[in-house]
Amino acid sequence: MTRQPISRPTLGALALIASIVLAGCNGAGSPSSSSAVASSSVEPSVAASAPSVAPSAGESATEPTESLPPFACTPSVTIAKTTDRAQITDVRVGTHDGYDRVVFEFASGLPDAVIEAALPPFYADPSGLELEVAGSAFLKVTMHGASKVSPDGGVTYSSPTNFEPGFDQLVQLIEGGDFEAVSTWYLGLDGGGCIRVLTLSAPTRLVIDIEH
């Protein structure tokens, strides 16, 4: 596919929302339900919501999902929370034919989340120190009510917070902060491109696909 250039669509840009049958299951192969969210380009501005769709079978955490909605180049995507506290339990990256994938997995329920374009400089939260992110275009993921640290001080995710896979589009995924139940991550991309955002359940996941 041809990479989409970085552009600044007008405030009237349309979000493409597709209700489809997705495939979703956990690592053990049990079926899961899922929903498709409007796709977006790496341009800052408006948001979109997510309709529910029927469950299907055959998708694991970072493997391709069948019957996916198309990519669209609208400005940003907003996800509504399904719980007041979403504990991060895993973060993964993967690459597939035509797109790269980022997965955030939660113990139970989704946080409020915004996926939008961003421009450097970036700063770590709460230190305020400048954060270097590789790439020529960038996405910022801000999740309110999400954390890898539980309210009692336990850690629900202690694996890497900096991925440098060097995929066709995804150059780097790095945590920008986890403070006061606000989790921030940056995606460094090679030249930008359109994205597709999915929400899956059993286990609960926020999935971001970046078109090659």
PDB file of C-alpha atoms in Angstrom:
ATOM      1  CA  MET A   1       0.000   0.000   0.000  1.00  0.00           C
ATOM      2  CA  THR A   2       1.098   3.596  -0.578  1.00  0.00           C
ATOM      3  CA  ARG A   3       1.974   5.441   2.574  1.00  0.00           C
ATOM      4  CA  GLN A   4      -0.305   8.307   3.414  1.00  0.00           C
ATOM      5  CA  PRO A   5       1.477  11.642   3.719  1.00  0.00           C
ATOM      6  CA  ILE A   6       1.055  13.773   6.803  1.00  0.00           C
ATOM      7  CA  SER A   7      -1.727  16.268   6.123  1.00  0.00           C
ATOM      8  CA  ARG A   8      -3.991  18.562   8.081  1.00  0.00           C
ATOM      9  CA  PRO A   9      -7.599  17.820   7.160  1.00  0.00           C
ATOM     10  CA  THR A  10     -10.212  20.452   7.855  1.00  0.00           C
ATOM     11  CA  LEU A  11     -12.333  20.388  11.002  1.00  0.00           C
ATOM     12  CA  GLY A  12     -15.112  18.955   8.876  1.00  0.00           C
ATOM     13  CA  ALA A  13     -13.145  15.775   8.080  1.00  0.00           C
ATOM     14  CA  LEU A  14     -15.364  12.699   8.182  1.00  0.00           C
ATOM     15  CA  ALA A  15     -14.586   9.730  10.434  1.00  0.00           C
ATOM     16  CA  LEU A  16     -15.147   6.338   8.837  1.00  0.00           C
ATOM     17  CA  ILE A  17     -16.916   3.991  11.225  1.00  0.00           C
ATOM     18  CA  ALA A  18     -17.313   0.374  10.165  1.00  0.00           C
ATOM     19  CA  SER A  19     -19.435  -2.225  11.978  1.00  0.00           C
ATOM     20  CA  ILE A  20     -18.044  -5.631  11.069  1.00  0.00           C
ATOM     21  CA  VAL A  21     -17.406  -9.115  12.356  1.00  0.00           C
ATOM     22  CA  LEU A  22     -14.008  -9.225  14.037  1.00  0.00           C
ATOM     23  CA  ALA A  23     -12.049 -12.226  15.179  1.00  0.00           C
ATOM     24  CA  GLY A  24     -10.850 -12.194  18.764  1.00  0.00           C
ATOM     25  CA  CYS A  25      -9.532 -14.611  21.361  1.00  0.00           C
ATOM     26  CA  ASN A  26      -7.030 -14.773  24.176  1.00  0.00           C
ATOM     27  CA  GLY A  27      -3.671 -16.484  24.066  1.00  0.00           C
ATOM     28  CA  ALA A  28      -5.306 -19.814  24.966  1.00  0.00           C
ATOM     29  CA  GLY A  29      -7.588 -19.598  21.957  1.00  0.00           C
ATOM     30  CA  SER A  30     -10.936 -18.955  23.686  1.00  0.00           C
ATOM     31  CA  PRO A  31     -13.443 -16.780  21.762  1.00  0.00           C
ATOM     32  CA  SER A  32     -13.788 -13.103  22.506  1.00  0.00           C
ATOM     33  CA  SER A  33     -16.134 -10.288  21.616  1.00  0.00           C
ATOM     34  CA  SER A  34     -14.842  -7.183  19.877  1.00  0.00           C
ATOM     35  CA  SER A  35     -15.732  -3.777  18.527  1.00  0.00           C
ATOM     36  CA  ALA A  36     -14.392  -1.695  15.674  1.00  0.00           C
ATOM     37  CA  VAL A  37     -13.493   1.955  16.094  1.00  0.00           C
ATOM     38  CA  ALA A  38     -13.126   4.639  13.446  1.00  0.00           C
ATOM     39  CA  SER A  39      -9.666   4.718  11.917  1.00  0.00           C
ATOM     40  CA  SER A  40      -7.580   7.858  11.835  1.00  0.00           C
ATOM     41  CA  SER A  41      -4.533   9.421  10.284  1.00  0.00           C
ATOM     42  CA  VAL A  42      -1.686  10.896  12.284  1.00  0.00           C
ATOM     43  CA  GLU A  43      -3.216  14.368  12.283  1.00  0.00           C
ATOM     44  CA  PRO A  44      -4.490  16.189  15.405  1.00  0.00           C
ATOM     45  CA  SER A  45      -8.151  17.233  15.731  1.00  0.00           C
ATOM     46  CA  VAL A  46     -11.572  15.563  16.065  1.00  0.00           C
ATOM     47  CA  ALA A  47     -12.542  12.215  17.594  1.00  0.00           C
ATOM     48  CA  ALA A  48     -14.733   9.196  16.857  1.00  0.00           C
ATOM     49  CA  SER A  49     -16.621   6.577  18.869  1.00  0.00           C
ATOM     50  CA  ALA A  50     -16.890   2.782  18.680  1.00  0.00           C
ATOM     51  CA  PRO A  51     -19.921   0.654  17.718  1.00  0.00           C
ATOM     52  CA  SER A  52     -20.227  -2.936  18.964  1.00  0.00           C
ATOM     53  CA  VAL A  53     -20.091  -5.928  16.634  1.00  0.00           C
ATOM     54  CA  ALA A  54     -20.701  -9.643  16.975  1.00  0.00           C
ATOM     55  CA  PRO A  55     -17.917 -11.968  18.145  1.00  0.00           C
ATOM     56  CA  SER A  56     -16.101 -14.348  15.855  1.00  0.00           C
ATOM     57  CA  ALA A  57     -13.162 -16.737  16.247  1.00  0.00           C
ATOM     58  CA  GLY A  58      -9.501 -17.040  15.447  1.00  0.00           C
ATOM     59  CA  GLU A  59      -7.447 -14.004  16.543  1.00  0.00           C
ATOM     60  CA  SER A  60      -4.633 -13.896  19.068  1.00  0.00           C
ATOM     61  CA  ALA A  61      -3.126 -10.844  20.685  1.00  0.00           C
ATOM     62  CA  THR A  62      -0.853  -9.474  17.958  1.00  0.00           C
ATOM     63  CA  GLU A  63      -1.853 -11.759  15.084  1.00  0.00           C
ATOM     64  CA  PRO A  64      -3.918 -10.472  12.147  1.00  0.00           C
ATOM     65  CA  THR A  65      -7.642 -10.027  12.777  1.00  0.00           C
ATOM     66  CA  GLU A  66      -9.971 -11.252  10.050  1.00  0.00           C
ATOM     67  CA  SER A  67     -12.599  -9.035   8.365  1.00  0.00           C
ATOM     68  CA  LEU A  68     -11.029  -5.801   9.515  1.00  0.00           C
ATOM     69  CA  PRO A  69     -12.515  -2.389   8.691  1.00  0.00           C
ATOM     70  CA  PRO A  70     -10.558  -0.332   6.163  1.00  0.00           C
ATOM     71  CA  PHE A  71      -7.996   2.269   7.160  1.00  0.00           C
ATOM     72  CA  ALA A  72      -9.171   5.883   7.005  1.00  0.00           C
ATOM     73  CA  CYS A  73      -7.309   9.158   7.324  1.00  0.00           C
ATOM     74  CA  THR A  74      -9.403  11.185   9.733  1.00  0.00           C
ATOM     75  CA  PRO A  75      -7.761  13.108  12.557  1.00  0.00           C
ATOM     76  CA  SER A  76      -8.073  11.216  15.877  1.00  0.00           C
ATOM     77  CA  VAL A  77      -9.893   8.515  17.799  1.00  0.00           C
ATOM     78  CA  THR A  78     -11.465   8.609  21.261  1.00  0.00           C
ATOM     79  CA  ILE A  79     -12.369   5.497  23.268  1.00  0.00           C
ATOM     80  CA  ALA A  80     -14.931   5.679  26.090  1.00  0.00           C
ATOM     81  CA  LYS A  81     -14.131   3.957  29.359  1.00  0.00           C
ATOM     82  CA  THR A  82     -15.916   0.813  30.512  1.00  0.00           C
ATOM     83  CA  THR A  83     -14.342   0.884  33.982  1.00  0.00           C
ATOM     84  CA  ASP A  84     -13.044   3.532  36.368  1.00  0.00           C
ATOM     85  CA  ARG A  85      -9.680   1.777  36.770  1.00  0.00           C
ATOM     86  CA  ALA A  86      -8.053  -0.162  33.917  1.00  0.00           C
ATOM     87  CA  GLN A  87      -4.974  -2.041  35.093  1.00  0.00           C
ATOM     88  CA  ILE A  88      -2.430  -2.539  32.309  1.00  0.00           C
ATOM     89  CA  THR A  89      -1.329  -6.172  32.246  1.00  0.00           C
ATOM     90  CA  ASP A  90       0.537  -6.374  28.931  1.00  0.00           C
ATOM     91  CA  VAL A  91       1.863  -4.250  26.066  1.00  0.00           C
ATOM     92  CA  ARG A  92       2.816  -5.884  22.748  1.00  0.00           C
ATOM     93  CA  VAL A  93       3.839  -4.988  19.210  1.00  0.00           C
ATOM     94  CA  GLY A  94       3.657  -7.018  16.004  1.00  0.00           C
ATOM     95  CA  THR A  95       3.808  -6.649  12.230  1.00  0.00           C
ATOM     96  CA  HIS A  96       1.574  -8.136   9.543  1.00  0.00           C
ATOM     97  CA  ASP A  97       0.914  -7.899   5.826  1.00  0.00           C
ATOM     98  CA  GLY A  98      -0.065  -4.268   5.265  1.00  0.00           C
ATOM     99  CA  TYR A  99       0.090  -2.969   8.837  1.00  0.00           C
ATOM    100  CA  ASP A 100       1.935  -2.908  12.163  1.00  0.00           C
ATOM    101  CA  ARG A 101       0.071  -3.500  15.435  1.00  0.00           C
ATOM    102  CA  VAL A 102       0.261  -2.183  19.006  1.00  0.00           C
ATOM    103  CA  VAL A 103      -1.762  -3.901  21.742  1.00  0.00           C
ATOM    104  CA  PHE A 104      -2.533  -2.653  25.255  1.00  0.00           C
ATOM    105  CA  GLU A 105      -4.121  -5.338  27.449  1.00  0.00           C
ATOM    106  CA  PHE A 106      -6.060  -4.632  30.644  1.00  0.00           C
ATOM    107  CA  ALA A 107      -7.148  -6.726  33.621  1.00  0.00           C
ATOM    108  CA  SER A 108     -10.771  -5.635  33.312  1.00  0.00           C
ATOM    109  CA  GLY A 109     -12.430  -2.929  31.229  1.00  0.00           C
ATOM    110  CA  LEU A 110     -11.160  -0.089  29.063  1.00  0.00           C
ATOM    111  CA  PRO A 111      -9.955   3.357  30.143  1.00  0.00           C
ATOM    112  CA  ASP A 112     -10.869   6.641  28.486  1.00  0.00           C
ATOM    113  CA  ALA A 113      -8.311   6.891  25.680  1.00  0.00           C
ATOM    114  CA  VAL A 114      -7.340   9.349  22.970  1.00  0.00           C
ATOM    115  CA  ILE A 115      -5.108   8.396  20.029  1.00  0.00           C
ATOM    116  CA  GLU A 116      -3.928  11.481  18.169  1.00  0.00           C
ATOM    117  CA  ALA A 117      -1.042  12.999  16.254  1.00  0.00           C
ATOM    118  CA  ALA A 118       1.676  14.787  18.182  1.00  0.00           C
ATOM    119  CA  LEU A 119       4.724  16.888  17.420  1.00  0.00           C
ATOM    120  CA  PRO A 120       7.999  16.971  19.373  1.00  0.00           C
ATOM    121  CA  PRO A 121       9.359  17.979  21.782  1.00  0.00           C
ATOM    122  CA  PHE A 122       7.886  15.315  24.084  1.00  0.00           C
ATOM    123  CA  TYR A 123       8.228  15.298  27.864  1.00  0.00           C
ATOM    124  CA  ALA A 124       8.103  12.473  30.379  1.00  0.00           C
ATOM    125  CA  ASP A 125       5.375  12.610  33.022  1.00  0.00           C
ATOM    126  CA  PRO A 126       5.871  13.535  35.880  1.00  0.00           C
ATOM    127  CA  SER A 127       9.596  14.373  35.605  1.00  0.00           C
ATOM    128  CA  GLY A 128       9.204  16.893  32.791  1.00  0.00           C
ATOM    129  CA  LEU A 129      12.421  15.659  31.204  1.00  0.00           C
ATOM    130  CA  GLU A 130      12.546  15.733  27.409  1.00  0.00           C
ATOM    131  CA  LEU A 131      11.760  12.363  25.853  1.00  0.00           C
ATOM    132  CA  GLU A 132      13.402  11.324  22.603  1.00  0.00           C
ATOM    133  CA  VAL A 133      11.163   9.333  20.234  1.00  0.00           C
ATOM    134  CA  ALA A 134      12.513   7.903  16.980  1.00  0.00           C
ATOM    135  CA  GLY A 135      10.598   8.462  13.753  1.00  0.00           C
ATOM    136  CA  SER A 136       9.426  11.201  11.429  1.00  0.00           C
ATOM    137  CA  ALA A 137       5.745  11.247  12.461  1.00  0.00           C
ATOM    138  CA  PHE A 138       4.229  10.552  15.871  1.00  0.00           C
ATOM    139  CA  LEU A 139       1.099   9.357  17.640  1.00  0.00           C
ATOM    140  CA  LYS A 140       0.303  10.020  21.289  1.00  0.00           C
ATOM    141  CA  VAL A 141      -1.885   7.603  23.257  1.00  0.00           C
ATOM    142  CA  THR A 142      -3.326   9.086  26.447  1.00  0.00           C
ATOM    143  CA  MET A 143      -5.314   6.739  28.709  1.00  0.00           C
ATOM    144  CA  HIS A 144      -7.126   8.279  31.683  1.00  0.00           C
ATOM    145  CA  GLY A 145      -7.873   5.830  34.473  1.00  0.00           C
ATOM    146  CA  ALA A 146      -5.166   3.418  33.303  1.00  0.00           C
ATOM    147  CA  SER A 147      -1.962   2.402  35.040  1.00  0.00           C
ATOM    148  CA  LYS A 148       0.506  -0.448  35.403  1.00  0.00           C
ATOM    149  CA  VAL A 149       0.512   0.231  39.165  1.00  0.00           C
ATOM    150  CA  SER A 150      -2.538  -0.807  41.172  1.00  0.00           C
ATOM    151  CA  PRO A 151      -4.096   1.446  43.860  1.00  0.00           C
ATOM    152  CA  ASP A 152      -2.509  -0.702  46.600  1.00  0.00           C
ATOM    153  CA  GLY A 153       0.955  -0.226  45.078  1.00  0.00           C
ATOM    154  CA  GLY A 154       1.210  -3.552  43.284  1.00  0.00           C
ATOM    155  CA  VAL A 155       2.620  -3.739  39.756  1.00  0.00           C
ATOM    156  CA  THR A 156       0.410  -5.363  37.110  1.00  0.00           C
ATOM    157  CA  TYR A 157       2.836  -4.840  34.213  1.00  0.00           C
ATOM    158  CA  SER A 158       6.601  -4.925  34.742  1.00  0.00           C
ATOM    159  CA  SER A 159       7.802  -5.794  31.228  1.00  0.00           C
ATOM    160  CA  PRO A 160       9.418  -3.396  28.699  1.00  0.00           C
ATOM    161  CA  THR A 161       8.101   0.138  28.271  1.00  0.00           C
ATOM    162  CA  ASN A 162      10.352   0.910  25.308  1.00  0.00           C
ATOM    163  CA  PHE A 163      10.051  -1.094  22.079  1.00  0.00           C
ATOM    164  CA  GLU A 164      12.238  -0.415  19.042  1.00  0.00           C
ATOM    165  CA  PRO A 165      11.014  -3.025  16.516  1.00  0.00           C
ATOM    166  CA  GLY A 166      11.992  -1.132  13.358  1.00  0.00           C
ATOM    167  CA  PHE A 167       8.899  -2.334  11.487  1.00  0.00           C
ATOM    168  CA  ASP A 168       7.797  -0.870   8.145  1.00  0.00           C
ATOM    169  CA  GLN A 169       5.872   1.888   9.948  1.00  0.00           C
ATOM    170  CA  LEU A 170       6.297   1.422  13.691  1.00  0.00           C
ATOM    171  CA  VAL A 171       9.821   2.519  14.561  1.00  0.00           C
ATOM    172  CA  GLN A 172       9.365   2.893  18.319  1.00  0.00           C
ATOM    173  CA  LEU A 173       6.739   2.556  21.054  1.00  0.00           C
ATOM    174  CA  ILE A 174       7.721   4.177  24.336  1.00  0.00           C
ATOM    175  CA  GLU A 175       5.950   5.033  27.571  1.00  0.00           C
ATOM    176  CA  GLY A 176       5.741   8.761  28.198  1.00  0.00           C
ATOM    177  CA  GLY A 177       4.402   8.507  31.726  1.00  0.00           C
ATOM    178  CA  ASP A 178       2.337   6.615  34.285  1.00  0.00           C
ATOM    179  CA  PHE A 179       1.260   9.103  36.920  1.00  0.00           C
ATOM    180  CA  GLU A 180      -1.959   9.567  38.901  1.00  0.00           C
ATOM    181  CA  ALA A 181      -3.713   6.891  36.800  1.00  0.00           C
ATOM    182  CA  VAL A 182      -2.874   8.574  33.494  1.00  0.00           C
ATOM    183  CA  SER A 183      -0.836   6.385  31.157  1.00  0.00           C
ATOM    184  CA  THR A 184       0.838   8.044  28.170  1.00  0.00           C
ATOM    185  CA  TRP A 185       2.610   6.328  25.272  1.00  0.00           C
ATOM    186  CA  TYR A 186       4.218   7.599  22.063  1.00  0.00           C
ATOM    187  CA  LEU A 187       4.400   5.822  18.718  1.00  0.00           C
ATOM    188  CA  GLY A 188       7.251   6.882  16.449  1.00  0.00           C
ATOM    189  CA  LEU A 189       6.387   6.201  12.820  1.00  0.00           C
ATOM    190  CA  ASP A 190       8.339   6.102   9.584  1.00  0.00           C
ATOM    191  CA  GLY A 191       6.646   8.762   7.483  1.00  0.00           C
ATOM    192  CA  GLY A 192       3.185   8.661   9.033  1.00  0.00           C
ATOM    193  CA  GLY A 193       0.158   6.784   7.748  1.00  0.00           C
ATOM    194  CA  CYS A 194      -3.453   5.987   8.547  1.00  0.00           C
ATOM    195  CA  ILE A 195      -4.488   3.950  11.562  1.00  0.00           C
ATOM    196  CA  ARG A 196      -7.292   1.649  12.623  1.00  0.00           C
ATOM    197  CA  VAL A 197      -8.337   1.292  16.274  1.00  0.00           C
ATOM    198  CA  LEU A 198     -10.074  -1.797  17.644  1.00  0.00           C
ATOM    199  CA  THR A 199     -11.310  -2.791  21.077  1.00  0.00           C
ATOM    200  CA  LEU A 200     -11.394  -6.492  21.950  1.00  0.00           C
ATOM    201  CA  SER A 201     -12.539  -8.392  25.008  1.00  0.00           C
ATOM    202  CA  ALA A 202     -11.661 -11.632  26.825  1.00  0.00           C
ATOM    203  CA  PRO A 203      -9.083 -10.311  27.568  1.00  0.00           C
ATOM    204  CA  THR A 204      -9.801  -6.596  27.267  1.00  0.00           C
ATOM    205  CA  ARG A 205      -7.515  -4.978  24.684  1.00  0.00           C
ATOM    206  CA  LEU A 206      -7.008  -1.667  22.908  1.00  0.00           C
ATOM    207  CA  VAL A 207      -5.475  -2.352  19.488  1.00  0.00           C
ATOM    208  CA  ILE A 208      -3.871   0.217  17.175  1.00  0.00           C
ATOM    209  CA  ASP A 209      -2.998  -0.793  13.608  1.00  0.00           C
ATOM    210  CA  ILE A 210      -0.753   1.448  11.508  1.00  0.00           C
ATOM    211  CA  GLU A 211      -1.040   1.061   7.733  1.00  0.00           C
ATOM    212  CA  HIS A 212       2.128   0.418   5.741  1.00  0.00           C
TER     213      HIS A 212
END
